[in-house]
mmCIF file of C-alpha atoms and ligand atoms in Angstrom:
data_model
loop_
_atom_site.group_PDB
_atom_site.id
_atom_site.type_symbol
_atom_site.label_atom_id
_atom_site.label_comp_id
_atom_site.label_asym_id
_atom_site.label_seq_id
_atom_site.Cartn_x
_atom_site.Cartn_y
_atom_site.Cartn_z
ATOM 1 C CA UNK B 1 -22.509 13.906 -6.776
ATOM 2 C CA UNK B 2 -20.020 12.554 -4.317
ATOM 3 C CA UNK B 3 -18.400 8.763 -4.445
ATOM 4 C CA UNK B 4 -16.793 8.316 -1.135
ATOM 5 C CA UNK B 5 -14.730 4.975 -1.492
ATOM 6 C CA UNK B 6 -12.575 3.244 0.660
ATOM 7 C CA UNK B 7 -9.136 1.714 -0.686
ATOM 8 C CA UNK B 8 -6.504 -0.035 1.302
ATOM 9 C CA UNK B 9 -3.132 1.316 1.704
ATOM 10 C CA UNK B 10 0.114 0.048 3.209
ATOM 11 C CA UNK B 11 3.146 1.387 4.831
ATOM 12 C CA UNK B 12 5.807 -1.331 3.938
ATOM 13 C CA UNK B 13 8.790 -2.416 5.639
ATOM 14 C CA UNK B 14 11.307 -0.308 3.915
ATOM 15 C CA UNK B 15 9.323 2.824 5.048
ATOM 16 C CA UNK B 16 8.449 1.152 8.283
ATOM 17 C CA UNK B 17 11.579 0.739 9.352
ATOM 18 C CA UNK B 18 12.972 4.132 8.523
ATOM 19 C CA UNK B 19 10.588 5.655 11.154
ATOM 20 C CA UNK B 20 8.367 7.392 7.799
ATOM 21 C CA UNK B 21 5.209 6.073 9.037
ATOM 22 C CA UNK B 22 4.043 9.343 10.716
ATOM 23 C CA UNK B 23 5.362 11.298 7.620
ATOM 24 C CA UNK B 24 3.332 9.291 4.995
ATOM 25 C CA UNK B 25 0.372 9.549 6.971
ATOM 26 C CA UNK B 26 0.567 13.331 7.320
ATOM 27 C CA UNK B 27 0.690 12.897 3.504
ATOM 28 C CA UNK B 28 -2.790 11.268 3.330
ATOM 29 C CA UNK B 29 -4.365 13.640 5.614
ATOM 30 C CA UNK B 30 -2.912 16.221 3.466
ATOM 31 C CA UNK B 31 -4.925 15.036 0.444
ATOM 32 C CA UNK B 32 -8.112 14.789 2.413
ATOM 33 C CA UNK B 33 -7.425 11.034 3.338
ATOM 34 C CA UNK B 34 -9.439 9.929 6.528
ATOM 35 C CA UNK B 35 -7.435 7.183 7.961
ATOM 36 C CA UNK B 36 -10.724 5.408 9.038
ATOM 37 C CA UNK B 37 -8.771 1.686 10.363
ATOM 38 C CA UNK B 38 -5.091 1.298 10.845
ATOM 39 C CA UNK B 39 -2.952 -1.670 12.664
ATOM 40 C CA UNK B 40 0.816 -2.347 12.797
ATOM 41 C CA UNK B 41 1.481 -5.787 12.081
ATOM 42 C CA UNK B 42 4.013 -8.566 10.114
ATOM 43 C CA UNK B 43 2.470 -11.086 8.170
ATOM 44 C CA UNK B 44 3.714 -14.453 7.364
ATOM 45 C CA UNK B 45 5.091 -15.117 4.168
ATOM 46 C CA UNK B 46 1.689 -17.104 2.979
ATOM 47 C CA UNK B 47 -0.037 -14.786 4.098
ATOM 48 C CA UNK B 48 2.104 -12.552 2.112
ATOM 49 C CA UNK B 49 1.845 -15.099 -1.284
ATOM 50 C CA UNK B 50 -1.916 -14.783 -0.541
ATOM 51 C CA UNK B 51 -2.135 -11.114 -0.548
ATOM 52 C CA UNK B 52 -0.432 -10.778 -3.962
ATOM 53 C CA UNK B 53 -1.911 -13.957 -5.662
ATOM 54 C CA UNK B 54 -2.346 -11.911 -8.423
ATOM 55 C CA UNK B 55 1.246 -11.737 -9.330
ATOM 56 C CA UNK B 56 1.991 -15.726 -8.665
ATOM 57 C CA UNK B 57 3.256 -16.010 -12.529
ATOM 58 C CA UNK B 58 5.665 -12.957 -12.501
ATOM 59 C CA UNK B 59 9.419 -13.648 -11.826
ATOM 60 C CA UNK B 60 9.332 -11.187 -8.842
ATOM 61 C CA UNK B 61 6.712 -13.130 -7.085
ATOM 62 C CA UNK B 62 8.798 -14.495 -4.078
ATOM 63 C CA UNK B 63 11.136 -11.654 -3.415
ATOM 64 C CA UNK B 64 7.831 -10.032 -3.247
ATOM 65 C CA UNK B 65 6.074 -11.947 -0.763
ATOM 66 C CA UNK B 66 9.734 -12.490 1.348
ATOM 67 C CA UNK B 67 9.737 -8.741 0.918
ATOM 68 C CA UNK B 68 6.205 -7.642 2.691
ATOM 69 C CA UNK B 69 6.706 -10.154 5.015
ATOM 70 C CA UNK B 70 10.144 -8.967 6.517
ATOM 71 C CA UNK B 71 9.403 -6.999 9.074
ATOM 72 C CA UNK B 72 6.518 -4.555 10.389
ATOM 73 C CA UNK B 73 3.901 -3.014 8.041
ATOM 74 C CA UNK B 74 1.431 -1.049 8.653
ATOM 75 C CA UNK B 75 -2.240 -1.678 6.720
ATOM 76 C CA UNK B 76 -4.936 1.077 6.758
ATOM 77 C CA UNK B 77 -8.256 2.062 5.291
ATOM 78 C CA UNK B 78 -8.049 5.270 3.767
ATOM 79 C CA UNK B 79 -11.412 6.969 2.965
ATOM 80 C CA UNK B 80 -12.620 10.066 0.547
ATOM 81 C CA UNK B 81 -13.654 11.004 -2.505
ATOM 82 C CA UNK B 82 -12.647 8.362 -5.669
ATOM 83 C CA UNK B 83 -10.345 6.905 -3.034
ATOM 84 C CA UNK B 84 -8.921 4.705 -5.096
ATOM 85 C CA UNK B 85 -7.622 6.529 -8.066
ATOM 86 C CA UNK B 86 -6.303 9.183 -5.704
ATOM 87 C CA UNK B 87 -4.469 6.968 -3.572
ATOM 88 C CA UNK B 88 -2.597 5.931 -6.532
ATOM 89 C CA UNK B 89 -2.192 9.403 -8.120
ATOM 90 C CA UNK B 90 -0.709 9.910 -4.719
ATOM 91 C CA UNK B 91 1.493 6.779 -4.194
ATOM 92 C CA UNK B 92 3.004 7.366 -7.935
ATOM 93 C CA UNK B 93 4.602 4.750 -10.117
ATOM 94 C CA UNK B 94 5.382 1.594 -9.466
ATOM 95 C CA UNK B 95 9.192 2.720 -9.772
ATOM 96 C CA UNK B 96 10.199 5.569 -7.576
ATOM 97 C CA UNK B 97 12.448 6.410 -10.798
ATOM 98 C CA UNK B 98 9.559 7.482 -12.493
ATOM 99 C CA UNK B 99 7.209 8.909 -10.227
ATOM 100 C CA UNK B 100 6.082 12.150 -10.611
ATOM 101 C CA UNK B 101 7.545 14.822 -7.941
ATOM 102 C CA UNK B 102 5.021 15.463 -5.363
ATOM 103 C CA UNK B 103 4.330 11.622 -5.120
ATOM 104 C CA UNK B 104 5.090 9.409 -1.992
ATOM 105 C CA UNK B 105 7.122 6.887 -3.837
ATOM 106 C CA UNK B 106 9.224 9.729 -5.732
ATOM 107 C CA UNK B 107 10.129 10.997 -1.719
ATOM 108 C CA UNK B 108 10.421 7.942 0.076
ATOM 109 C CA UNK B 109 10.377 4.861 -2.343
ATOM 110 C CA UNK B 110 14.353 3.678 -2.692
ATOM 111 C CA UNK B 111 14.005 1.402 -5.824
ATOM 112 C CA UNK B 112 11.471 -0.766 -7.424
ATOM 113 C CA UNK B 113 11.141 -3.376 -4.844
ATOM 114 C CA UNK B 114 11.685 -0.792 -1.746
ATOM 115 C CA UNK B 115 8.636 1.428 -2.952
ATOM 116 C CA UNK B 116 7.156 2.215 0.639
ATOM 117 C CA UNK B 117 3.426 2.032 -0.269
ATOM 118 C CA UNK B 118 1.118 -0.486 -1.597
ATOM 119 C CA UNK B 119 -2.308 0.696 -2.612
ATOM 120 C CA UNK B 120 -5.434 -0.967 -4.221
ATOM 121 C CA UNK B 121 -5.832 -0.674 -8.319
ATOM 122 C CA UNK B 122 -9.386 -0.839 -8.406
ATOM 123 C CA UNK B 123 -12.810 -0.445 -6.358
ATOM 124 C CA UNK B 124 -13.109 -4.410 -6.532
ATOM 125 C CA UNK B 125 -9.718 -5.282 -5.223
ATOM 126 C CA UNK B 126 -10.031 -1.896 -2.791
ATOM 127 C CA UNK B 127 -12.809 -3.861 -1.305
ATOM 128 C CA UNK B 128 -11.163 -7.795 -1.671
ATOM 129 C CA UNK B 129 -7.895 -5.906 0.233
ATOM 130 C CA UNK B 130 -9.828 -4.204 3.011
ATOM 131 C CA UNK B 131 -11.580 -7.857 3.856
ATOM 132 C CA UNK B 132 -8.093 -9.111 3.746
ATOM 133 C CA UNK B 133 -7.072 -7.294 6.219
ATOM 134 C CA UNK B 134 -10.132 -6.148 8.275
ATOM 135 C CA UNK B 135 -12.236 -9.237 8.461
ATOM 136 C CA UNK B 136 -14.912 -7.760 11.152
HETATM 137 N N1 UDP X 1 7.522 -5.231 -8.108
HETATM 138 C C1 UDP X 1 8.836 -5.601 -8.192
HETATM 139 N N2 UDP X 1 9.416 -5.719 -9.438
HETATM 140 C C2 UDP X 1 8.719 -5.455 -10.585
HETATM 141 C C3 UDP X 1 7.369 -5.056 -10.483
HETATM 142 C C4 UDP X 1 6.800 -4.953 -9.228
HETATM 143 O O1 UDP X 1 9.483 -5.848 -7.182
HETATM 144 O O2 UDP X 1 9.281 -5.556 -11.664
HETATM 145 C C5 UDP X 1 6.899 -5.116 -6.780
HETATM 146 C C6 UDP X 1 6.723 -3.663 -6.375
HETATM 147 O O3 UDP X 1 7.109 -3.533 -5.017
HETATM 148 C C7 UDP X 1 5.253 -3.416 -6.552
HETATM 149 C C8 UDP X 1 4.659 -4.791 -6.279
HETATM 150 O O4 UDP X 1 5.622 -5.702 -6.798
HETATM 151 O O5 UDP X 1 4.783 -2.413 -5.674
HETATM 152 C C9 UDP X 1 3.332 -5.051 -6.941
HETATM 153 O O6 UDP X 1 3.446 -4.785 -8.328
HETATM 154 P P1 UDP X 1 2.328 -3.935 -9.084
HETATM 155 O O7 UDP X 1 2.609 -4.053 -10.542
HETATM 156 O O8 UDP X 1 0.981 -4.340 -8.598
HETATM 157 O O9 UDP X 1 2.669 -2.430 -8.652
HETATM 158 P P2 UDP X 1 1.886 -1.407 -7.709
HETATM 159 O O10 UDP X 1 0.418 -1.697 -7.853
HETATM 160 O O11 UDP X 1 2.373 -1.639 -6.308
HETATM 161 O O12 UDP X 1 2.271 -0.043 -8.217
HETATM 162 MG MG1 MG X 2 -0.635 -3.449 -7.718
#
């Protein structure tokens, strides 16, 4: 039975700004990633502290938000089957130290912080991201 699903990925500004957007997407096609809505753009930093409400309580919180607000990003829709999950499989840990080889964080990510992708944990956020993002 197929479960197309739509997640939201994004190209931040560490990866931005190192000219890797073009790469990373070539990556997502690669997996069978439709890149169904994409847009360059810098947020402010609420908007930023909005985005990642989630993590308000952890200690990384504002270099977060000051982070992914720094410079140009670029948000897309990524679409195919169990979207989500894959995206993630894809993007690898959280820590480019220990994501698996293969992964776009273990090839691109430059620490912790500097991880070049954000992608959406689960359907509900996938869908609470994309909204974000893509009101229309
Ligand atoms: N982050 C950080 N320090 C930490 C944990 C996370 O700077 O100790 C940043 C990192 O860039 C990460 C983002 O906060 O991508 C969101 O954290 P989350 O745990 O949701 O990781 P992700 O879902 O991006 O793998
Ligand atoms: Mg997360």
């Amino acid at each position: 039975m197929s479960n197309i699903e739509q997640t939201l990925s994004i190209i931040k500004p560490d990866a931005v700004e190192r000219n890797l957007e073009n790469e990373i997407k070539q990556m997502f096609k690669d997996n069978g990633f439709q890149l169904v809505k994409e847009k360059k753009i810098q947020i402010e930093k609420s908007e930023a502290e909005s985005f990642y409400k989630v993590h308000e309580t952890k200690p990384f919180y504002n270099d977060l938000c000051a982070y992914l607000s720094s410079g140009p990003i670029v948000v897309m829709v990524l679409e195919k089957e169990n979207a989500v999950i894959g995206n993630r499989e894809l993007m690898g840990a959280t820590n480019p130290n220990d994501a698996e080889v293969g992964t776009i964080r273990k090839k691109y990510g430059i620490s912790i912080d500097k991880n070049s992708v954000h992608g959406s944990d689960s359907i509900e956020n996938a869908k609470i991201e994309i909204n974000f993002f893509f009101k229309d």
